[in-house]
């Protein structure tokens, strides 16, 4: 067996299941889960219709590059959304969601034969980054993003000798769990470091269309263009339809950026066998071409966050994020910093599931020593309908008021 498999950590939801295994939730309340970040708004009919109309595609093998119309539709979307010119022939590749692309990219971008090969990840982070680094034969270096910096990642705090052996950097903007969007000056710093040390930047932007400020979040490719960089050197951005269009089950997204990386990734993916079904491609073309449903979807999240956030602000240190669909709250002092205790007691008393923040982050070890930046926090995914999220918030308010 591959010995690297033993380096993988249990997934946060597996840890949550074990944590809650012996708890009997209060039967007086209906169960509400704010645990998993899976979109639950309805899938737009136009996507379902396009999928049905595309069923004939099942009779042939799809190509790994995807059909030209899909890549052109994605290029058009990048043009409208970010004012970018991206070449659909050489700078775009369809992927089956960002999750698999984040994982697979390491197989292309990493050279584990170099001593100390390192992947730099934000902390807290989406756990696939870590698995992708470890199974790619690299070490991880976690960079804290905590409340003191308004959840910006402390890229400037990474030691020079770590950058020198870094091959891949994962960026998550808007971030999961805190929803922070990376600004142009942070991008400038990362690009300079990448130019100096030659590492690849993979920007995970799957929450980019769910935002609460007037201005849409800056994208990595957009930042590169605004800084006058040509050809997106050493940069790829990836996103998906999962959150934008409420189709996590479709498994559809894309990677765009540096044509050299895309070319190598295409080669890797040909062998990996990760071509997107043409039926999914047909549905994806319809989804990327339409913006109305995305505007409606965003409006639903905005209304929900506008109702829920003020309720929780009364009892928790929490604020409306820049973007995303999570609230990332600090638990009250009565819990002595134990996010696990908060989660267990809330489930037992009020039948509401929240994810302990420490499950989404790591305590830095050795030279990367740092406290777990998720400890003492909880993540609440506001993915259910508004009424259910408001009900959950009211229960959390009651829970904290009676506990304090
Ligand atoms: C930060 C982040 N990246 C990537 C993903 C994967 O999404 P998908 O594979 O559906 O695009 C998720 C899913 O929750 C996520 O939170």
Short mmCIF file of C-alpha atoms and ligand atoms in Angstrom, two decimals:
data_model
loop_
_atom_site.label_atom_id
_atom_site.label_comp_id
_atom_site.label_asym_id
_atom_site.label_seq_id
_atom_site.Cartn_x
_atom_site.Cartn_y
_atom_site.Cartn_z
CA UNK A 1 0.00 0.00 0.00
CA UNK A 2 1.04 3.60 -0.55
CA UNK A 3 2.68 4.61 2.77
CA UNK A 4 1.71 8.24 2.19
CA UNK A 5 -1.95 7.30 2.80
CA UNK A 6 -1.16 6.92 6.49
CA UNK A 7 -0.26 10.62 6.64
CA UNK A 8 -3.85 11.67 5.80
CA UNK A 9 -5.90 13.12 8.65
CA UNK A 10 -9.53 12.12 9.30
CA UNK A 11 -11.93 14.41 7.47
CA UNK A 12 -13.62 17.10 9.68
CA UNK A 13 -17.09 15.58 9.22
CA UNK A 14 -15.83 12.16 10.26
CA UNK A 15 -14.42 13.74 13.42
CA UNK A 16 -17.73 15.51 13.97
CA UNK A 17 -19.65 12.25 13.59
CA UNK A 18 -17.44 10.62 16.20
CA UNK A 19 -17.68 13.62 18.53
CA UNK A 20 -21.49 13.47 18.42
CA UNK A 21 -21.80 9.67 18.40
CA UNK A 22 -22.96 9.32 22.03
CA UNK A 23 -25.12 12.43 22.19
CA UNK A 24 -28.91 12.18 22.21
CA UNK A 25 -30.19 15.47 20.80
CA UNK A 26 -33.13 17.05 22.62
CA UNK A 27 -36.19 15.47 20.90
CA UNK A 28 -38.27 18.58 21.62
CA UNK A 29 -36.54 20.25 18.66
CA UNK A 30 -36.40 19.24 15.01
CA UNK A 31 -32.81 18.62 13.86
CA UNK A 32 -31.05 21.51 12.07
CA UNK A 33 -27.57 21.12 10.62
CA UNK A 34 -25.29 24.08 10.01
CA UNK A 35 -22.44 21.59 9.72
CA UNK A 36 -21.74 20.68 6.11
CA UNK A 37 -21.25 23.45 3.55
CA UNK A 38 -23.39 21.85 0.89
CA UNK A 39 -25.63 24.26 -1.05
CA UNK A 40 -29.30 23.52 -0.49
CA UNK A 41 -31.05 26.13 -2.62
CA UNK A 42 -32.92 24.56 -5.57
CA UNK A 43 -31.05 23.76 -8.80
CA UNK A 44 -32.22 26.11 -11.61
CA UNK A 45 -34.56 24.48 -14.12
CA UNK A 46 -32.50 25.72 -17.10
CA UNK A 47 -29.57 23.55 -15.96
CA UNK A 48 -31.77 20.47 -15.57
CA UNK A 49 -33.31 21.10 -19.00
CA UNK A 50 -29.89 21.43 -20.66
CA UNK A 51 -28.78 18.22 -19.03
CA UNK A 52 -31.81 16.31 -20.32
CA UNK A 53 -31.33 17.80 -23.79
CA UNK A 54 -27.69 16.65 -23.68
CA UNK A 55 -28.41 12.99 -22.87
CA UNK A 56 -27.46 11.80 -26.34
CA UNK A 57 -23.86 12.58 -25.41
CA UNK A 58 -23.78 9.41 -23.32
CA UNK A 59 -23.09 7.39 -26.45
CA UNK A 60 -19.50 8.62 -26.76
CA UNK A 61 -16.37 9.01 -24.64
CA UNK A 62 -15.73 12.62 -23.68
CA UNK A 63 -12.39 14.29 -24.42
CA UNK A 64 -10.31 15.49 -21.45
CA UNK A 65 -10.06 18.98 -22.94
CA UNK A 66 -13.85 19.37 -23.06
CA UNK A 67 -15.85 20.56 -26.05
CA UNK A 68 -14.81 23.92 -27.56
CA UNK A 69 -18.23 25.43 -26.78
CA UNK A 70 -17.77 24.81 -23.04
CA UNK A 71 -14.31 26.38 -22.99
CA UNK A 72 -15.56 29.34 -25.04
CA UNK A 73 -18.55 29.81 -22.69
CA UNK A 74 -16.18 29.79 -19.70
CA UNK A 75 -13.85 32.29 -21.43
CA UNK A 76 -16.85 34.55 -22.08
CA UNK A 77 -17.86 34.30 -18.43
CA UNK A 78 -14.32 35.20 -17.31
CA UNK A 79 -14.52 38.17 -19.67
CA UNK A 80 -17.84 39.41 -18.25
CA UNK A 81 -17.02 38.70 -14.61
CA UNK A 82 -13.38 39.83 -14.44
CA UNK A 83 -12.84 41.78 -17.64
CA UNK A 84 -10.24 39.20 -18.69
CA UNK A 85 -9.09 37.81 -21.99
CA UNK A 86 -8.40 34.13 -21.51
CA UNK A 87 -7.62 31.86 -24.46
CA UNK A 88 -10.14 28.99 -24.45
CA UNK A 89 -7.80 26.77 -26.48
CA UNK A 90 -4.78 26.87 -24.18
CA UNK A 91 -5.69 28.50 -20.86
CA UNK A 92 -8.88 26.71 -19.77
CA UNK A 93 -9.55 23.12 -18.74
CA UNK A 94 -12.86 21.71 -17.47
CA UNK A 95 -12.65 19.77 -14.18
CA UNK A 96 -15.13 17.74 -12.19
CA UNK A 97 -15.42 20.30 -9.40
CA UNK A 98 -12.63 22.17 -7.65
CA UNK A 99 -12.10 19.41 -5.12
CA UNK A 100 -10.69 16.91 -7.56
CA UNK A 101 -8.77 19.64 -9.40
CA UNK A 102 -7.13 20.88 -6.19
CA UNK A 103 -6.09 17.34 -5.41
CA UNK A 104 -4.93 16.42 -8.91
CA UNK A 105 -3.00 19.63 -9.48
CA UNK A 106 -0.38 18.61 -6.93
CA UNK A 107 0.34 15.53 -9.04
CA UNK A 108 1.28 17.91 -11.83
CA UNK A 109 2.88 20.81 -9.97
CA UNK A 110 5.03 18.97 -7.42
CA UNK A 111 8.48 17.47 -7.80
CA UNK A 112 8.80 15.41 -4.59
CA UNK A 113 12.32 14.32 -5.53
CA UNK A 114 13.60 17.77 -4.48
CA UNK A 115 14.57 17.79 -0.78
CA UNK A 116 12.06 19.45 1.53
CA UNK A 117 9.43 19.96 -1.21
CA UNK A 118 6.81 22.13 0.46
CA UNK A 119 3.20 23.17 -0.09
CA UNK A 120 2.04 26.34 1.66
CA UNK A 121 -1.59 26.41 2.83
CA UNK A 122 -3.72 28.91 4.71
CA UNK A 123 -4.74 27.89 8.24
CA UNK A 124 -7.70 27.23 8.71
CA UNK A 125 -8.09 25.62 5.32
CA UNK A 126 -10.05 23.23 3.12
CA UNK A 127 -8.64 19.82 3.99
CA UNK A 128 -8.10 18.72 0.39
CA UNK A 129 -5.08 21.09 0.23
CA UNK A 130 -3.33 19.06 2.89
CA UNK A 131 -4.21 15.68 1.36
CA UNK A 132 -3.11 16.89 -2.05
CA UNK A 133 0.27 17.99 -0.65
CA UNK A 134 0.86 14.86 1.40
CA UNK A 135 -0.07 12.37 -1.33
CA UNK A 136 2.01 14.46 -3.72
CA UNK A 137 4.99 13.60 -1.52
CA UNK A 138 5.47 17.12 -0.11
CA UNK A 139 5.46 18.66 3.35
CA UNK A 140 2.91 21.25 4.41
CA UNK A 141 3.51 24.70 5.87
CA UNK A 142 0.46 26.34 7.43
CA UNK A 143 0.06 30.10 7.39
CA UNK A 144 -2.35 31.49 9.98
CA UNK A 145 -5.30 33.67 9.07
CA UNK A 146 -6.80 34.85 12.31
CA UNK A 147 -9.07 37.55 13.65
CA UNK A 148 -6.14 39.84 14.50
CA UNK A 149 -5.50 40.38 10.76
CA UNK A 150 -9.20 40.37 9.88
CA UNK A 151 -8.66 36.82 8.60
CA UNK A 152 -6.11 37.82 5.97
CA UNK A 153 -3.44 35.13 5.54
CA UNK A 154 -0.06 36.13 6.99
CA UNK A 155 1.96 35.45 3.82
CA UNK A 156 4.61 37.92 4.94
CA UNK A 157 5.26 35.80 8.04
CA UNK A 158 6.45 32.74 6.10
CA UNK A 159 10.23 32.36 6.58
CA UNK A 160 12.48 32.81 3.56
CA UNK A 161 13.89 29.29 3.80
CA UNK A 162 10.35 27.87 3.54
CA UNK A 163 9.58 29.92 0.43
CA UNK A 164 12.86 28.69 -1.04
CA UNK A 165 11.63 25.08 -1.05
CA UNK A 166 7.95 25.85 -1.74
CA UNK A 167 6.59 24.39 -4.97
CA UNK A 168 2.88 25.07 -4.61
CA UNK A 169 0.77 27.61 -2.69
CA UNK A 170 -2.94 27.16 -2.13
CA UNK A 171 -4.94 30.36 -1.90
CA UNK A 172 -8.61 30.33 -0.92
CA UNK A 173 -10.40 33.55 -1.82
CA UNK A 174 -13.11 34.11 -0.71
CA UNK A 175 -11.86 31.99 2.15
CA UNK A 176 -13.47 29.03 3.83
CA UNK A 177 -14.31 29.42 6.72
CA UNK A 178 -13.88 33.17 7.35
CA UNK A 179 -15.03 34.50 3.94
CA UNK A 180 -12.15 36.98 3.60
CA UNK A 181 -11.28 38.16 0.08
CA UNK A 182 -7.64 38.64 -0.86
CA UNK A 183 -6.80 42.19 -1.95
CA UNK A 184 -4.47 43.43 -4.68
CA UNK A 185 -1.53 44.16 -2.35
CA UNK A 186 -1.60 40.59 -0.99
CA UNK A 187 -1.63 39.27 -4.55
CA UNK A 188 1.29 41.53 -5.44
CA UNK A 189 3.33 40.08 -2.59
CA UNK A 190 2.50 36.49 -3.59
CA UNK A 191 3.35 37.13 -7.25
CA UNK A 192 6.70 38.64 -6.26
CA UNK A 193 7.47 35.63 -4.09
CA UNK A 194 6.42 33.26 -6.87
CA UNK A 195 8.68 35.09 -9.35
CA UNK A 196 11.54 34.84 -6.87
CA UNK A 197 11.09 31.17 -5.90
CA UNK A 198 9.27 29.70 -8.91
CA UNK A 199 6.31 28.15 -7.09
CA UNK A 200 2.85 27.61 -8.59
CA UNK A 201 -0.11 29.45 -7.08
CA UNK A 202 -3.46 27.62 -7.14
CA UNK A 203 -6.30 29.96 -6.28
CA UNK A 204 -9.46 28.24 -5.07
CA UNK A 205 -12.31 30.66 -5.82
CA UNK A 206 -15.38 28.46 -5.52
CA UNK A 207 -17.24 30.98 -3.30
CA UNK A 208 -16.63 33.96 -5.60
CA UNK A 209 -20.26 34.51 -6.58
CA UNK A 210 -21.76 34.61 -3.08
CA UNK A 211 -20.79 37.98 -1.68
CA UNK A 212 -22.22 40.66 0.57
CA UNK A 213 -20.38 43.83 -0.44
CA UNK A 214 -21.30 45.85 -3.53
CA UNK A 215 -18.08 44.99 -5.32
CA UNK A 216 -17.64 41.36 -6.43
CA UNK A 217 -14.55 39.60 -4.99
CA UNK A 218 -11.27 40.14 -6.82
CA UNK A 219 -10.10 37.00 -8.64
CA UNK A 220 -6.50 35.79 -8.86
CA UNK A 221 -6.34 36.07 -12.66
CA UNK A 222 -7.95 39.49 -12.43
CA UNK A 223 -5.32 40.59 -9.88
CA UNK A 224 -2.55 39.38 -12.21
CA UNK A 225 -4.04 41.32 -15.13
CA UNK A 226 -4.49 44.46 -13.03
CA UNK A 227 -0.85 44.25 -11.99
CA UNK A 228 0.16 44.10 -15.64
CA UNK A 229 1.36 40.50 -15.57
CA UNK A 230 1.27 38.74 -18.91
CA UNK A 231 0.25 35.13 -19.46
CA UNK A 232 -0.66 34.36 -15.81
CA UNK A 233 2.81 32.97 -15.17
CA UNK A 234 2.76 30.22 -12.51
CA UNK A 235 -0.86 30.99 -11.64
CA UNK A 236 -4.03 28.97 -12.03
CA UNK A 237 -7.44 29.85 -10.65
CA UNK A 238 -10.19 27.32 -10.22
CA UNK A 239 -13.86 27.51 -9.50
CA UNK A 240 -17.01 25.51 -9.95
CA UNK A 241 -20.74 25.66 -10.45
CA UNK A 242 -21.42 23.92 -7.13
CA UNK A 243 -22.06 27.04 -5.06
CA UNK A 244 -22.66 29.56 -7.85
CA UNK A 245 -25.48 27.55 -9.41
CA UNK A 246 -26.54 25.17 -6.60
CA UNK A 247 -25.33 22.04 -8.36
CA UNK A 248 -22.80 20.35 -6.04
CA UNK A 249 -23.97 17.02 -7.46
CA UNK A 250 -23.17 18.01 -11.06
CA UNK A 251 -19.40 18.01 -10.39
CA UNK A 252 -18.46 20.76 -12.78
CA UNK A 253 -15.84 23.47 -12.67
CA UNK A 254 -12.77 24.68 -14.49
CA UNK A 255 -9.12 25.59 -14.08
CA UNK A 256 -7.77 28.61 -15.94
CA UNK A 257 -4.45 30.40 -16.17
CA UNK A 258 -0.84 29.67 -17.16
CA UNK A 259 -0.91 27.72 -20.47
CA UNK A 260 2.19 25.69 -19.50
CA UNK A 261 0.53 24.43 -16.34
CA UNK A 262 -2.73 23.76 -18.20
CA UNK A 263 -0.84 21.75 -20.83
CA UNK A 264 0.89 19.57 -18.22
CA UNK A 265 -2.34 19.23 -16.25
CA UNK A 266 -4.11 18.09 -19.43
CA UNK A 267 -1.45 15.41 -19.94
CA UNK A 268 -1.82 14.25 -16.34
CA UNK A 269 -5.61 14.23 -16.56
CA UNK A 270 -5.62 12.20 -19.75
CA UNK A 271 -4.01 9.35 -17.83
CA UNK A 272 -6.00 9.97 -14.67
CA UNK A 273 -9.20 9.56 -16.71
CA UNK A 274 -10.95 12.65 -15.41
CA UNK A 275 -12.76 13.85 -18.54
CA UNK A 276 -16.09 15.55 -17.90
CA UNK A 277 -19.15 13.74 -19.24
CA UNK A 278 -20.58 15.52 -22.27
CA UNK A 279 -23.98 15.50 -20.54
CA UNK A 280 -22.45 17.47 -17.66
CA UNK A 281 -20.73 19.70 -20.20
CA UNK A 282 -24.09 20.50 -21.83
CA UNK A 283 -25.57 21.46 -18.44
CA UNK A 284 -22.45 23.48 -17.60
CA UNK A 285 -22.63 25.50 -20.81
CA UNK A 286 -26.18 26.54 -19.89
CA UNK A 287 -25.13 27.40 -16.34
CA UNK A 288 -22.07 29.52 -17.20
CA UNK A 289 -24.02 31.37 -19.89
CA UNK A 290 -26.76 32.48 -17.50
CA UNK A 291 -26.30 35.10 -14.79
CA UNK A 292 -29.94 35.64 -13.73
CA UNK A 293 -30.06 32.57 -11.52
CA UNK A 294 -26.76 33.58 -9.89
CA UNK A 295 -28.14 37.02 -9.04
CA UNK A 296 -31.25 35.41 -7.52
CA UNK A 297 -29.13 32.93 -5.58
CA UNK A 298 -26.93 35.70 -4.18
CA UNK A 299 -30.06 37.65 -3.18
CA UNK A 300 -31.27 34.63 -1.18
CA UNK A 301 -27.96 34.43 0.70
CA UNK A 302 -27.96 38.17 1.33
CA UNK A 303 -31.43 38.07 2.82
CA UNK A 304 -30.54 35.08 4.95
CA UNK A 305 -27.31 36.60 6.29
CA UNK A 306 -29.10 39.92 6.93
CA UNK A 307 -31.61 38.10 9.12
CA UNK A 308 -29.27 35.67 10.91
CA UNK A 309 -26.12 37.72 11.55
CA UNK A 310 -27.71 40.41 13.79
CA UNK A 311 -29.31 37.71 15.96
CA UNK A 312 -26.01 35.95 16.53
CA UNK A 313 -24.08 39.19 16.97
CA UNK A 314 -26.01 39.67 20.22
CA UNK A 315 -24.38 36.64 21.82
CA UNK A 316 -21.27 35.79 19.79
CA UNK A 317 -18.24 37.59 18.40
CA UNK A 318 -19.24 37.26 14.73
CA UNK A 319 -19.62 39.53 11.72
CA UNK A 320 -20.98 39.48 8.19
CA UNK A 321 -18.16 38.06 6.02
CA UNK A 322 -17.00 39.59 2.72
CA UNK A 323 -18.28 36.51 0.90
CA UNK A 324 -19.05 32.79 1.13
CA UNK A 325 -21.86 31.13 3.05
CA UNK A 326 -20.35 30.63 6.49
CA UNK A 327 -20.38 32.50 9.77
CA UNK A 328 -17.09 32.04 11.61
CA UNK A 329 -17.82 32.88 15.24
CA UNK A 330 -15.80 33.01 18.42
CA UNK A 331 -17.46 31.07 21.23
CA UNK A 332 -18.29 32.83 24.53
CA UNK A 333 -15.84 32.67 27.49
CA UNK A 334 -18.20 30.34 29.41
CA UNK A 335 -16.93 27.45 27.23
CA UNK A 336 -13.30 28.03 28.22
CA UNK A 337 -12.21 27.96 24.58
CA UNK A 338 -13.59 24.46 23.85
CA UNK A 339 -15.29 24.55 20.45
CA UNK A 340 -15.98 20.81 20.80
CA UNK A 341 -17.84 21.36 24.10
CA UNK A 342 -19.87 24.15 22.49
CA UNK A 343 -20.84 21.90 19.57
CA UNK A 344 -21.76 18.94 21.83
CA UNK A 345 -23.78 20.95 24.33
CA UNK A 346 -25.65 22.81 21.58
CA UNK A 347 -26.61 19.54 19.90
CA UNK A 348 -27.72 17.95 23.18
CA UNK A 349 -29.82 20.91 24.29
CA UNK A 350 -31.14 22.38 21.02
CA UNK A 351 -30.58 19.80 18.26
CA UNK A 352 -28.42 22.15 16.14
CA UNK A 353 -25.16 20.95 14.56
CA UNK A 354 -22.21 23.34 14.19
CA UNK A 355 -18.65 22.43 13.25
CA UNK A 356 -15.86 22.97 15.81
CA UNK A 357 -13.43 25.44 14.27
CA UNK A 358 -10.37 23.52 15.42
CA UNK A 359 -11.33 20.71 13.01
CA UNK A 360 -10.64 23.07 10.09
CA UNK A 361 -7.14 24.08 11.16
CA UNK A 362 -3.86 22.66 12.39
CA UNK A 363 -1.60 23.32 15.29
CA UNK A 364 1.73 24.08 13.67
CA UNK A 365 4.46 21.62 14.56
CA UNK A 366 8.22 21.97 14.79
CA UNK A 367 9.47 25.06 13.02
CA UNK A 368 5.90 25.99 12.07
CA UNK A 369 4.82 26.13 15.73
CA UNK A 370 1.57 28.09 16.18
CA UNK A 371 -1.66 27.58 18.11
CA UNK A 372 -4.63 26.15 16.21
CA UNK A 373 -6.24 29.32 14.75
CA UNK A 374 -9.64 27.58 14.59
CA UNK A 375 -9.70 26.73 18.30
CA UNK A 376 -12.42 28.52 20.23
CA UNK A 377 -14.42 29.13 17.06
CA UNK A 378 -17.32 27.46 15.31
CA UNK A 379 -18.32 27.40 11.67
CA UNK A 380 -21.98 27.73 10.76
CA UNK A 381 -22.97 26.98 7.15
CA UNK A 382 -26.08 28.99 6.28
CA UNK A 383 -27.09 26.71 3.44
CA UNK A 384 -30.64 25.77 4.43
CA UNK A 385 -33.66 27.96 3.67
CA UNK A 386 -33.83 31.27 5.54
CA UNK A 387 -36.55 30.19 8.01
CA UNK A 388 -34.52 27.19 9.12
CA UNK A 389 -31.34 29.26 9.55
CA UNK A 390 -33.23 31.91 11.56
CA UNK A 391 -34.70 29.17 13.75
CA UNK A 392 -31.19 27.76 14.33
CA UNK A 393 -29.89 31.22 15.23
CA UNK A 394 -32.73 31.76 17.72
CA UNK A 395 -31.93 28.45 19.38
CA UNK A 396 -28.22 29.35 19.57
CA UNK A 397 -29.13 32.69 21.19
CA UNK A 398 -31.26 30.88 23.79
CA UNK A 399 -28.54 28.30 24.36
CA UNK A 400 -25.90 30.91 25.05
CA UNK A 401 -28.17 33.08 27.18
CA UNK A 402 -29.11 30.17 29.43
CA UNK A 403 -25.52 28.86 29.54
CA UNK A 404 -23.91 32.20 30.46
C1 LIG B 1 -12.77 26.01 -0.06
C2 LIG B 1 -13.41 24.96 -0.89
N1 LIG B 1 -12.82 24.59 -2.02
C3 LIG B 1 -13.35 23.63 -2.81
C4 LIG B 1 -14.53 22.99 -2.45
C5 LIG B 1 -15.03 21.91 -3.36
O1 LIG B 1 -16.13 22.28 -4.08
P1 LIG B 1 -16.46 21.66 -5.50
O2 LIG B 1 -15.59 20.46 -5.68
O3 LIG B 1 -17.90 21.31 -5.42
O4 LIG B 1 -16.16 22.72 -6.50
C6 LIG B 1 -15.18 23.34 -1.27
C7 LIG B 1 -16.42 22.64 -0.89
O5 LIG B 1 -17.04 22.82 0.11
C8 LIG B 1 -14.61 24.36 -0.46
O6 LIG B 1 -15.18 24.74 0.68
#
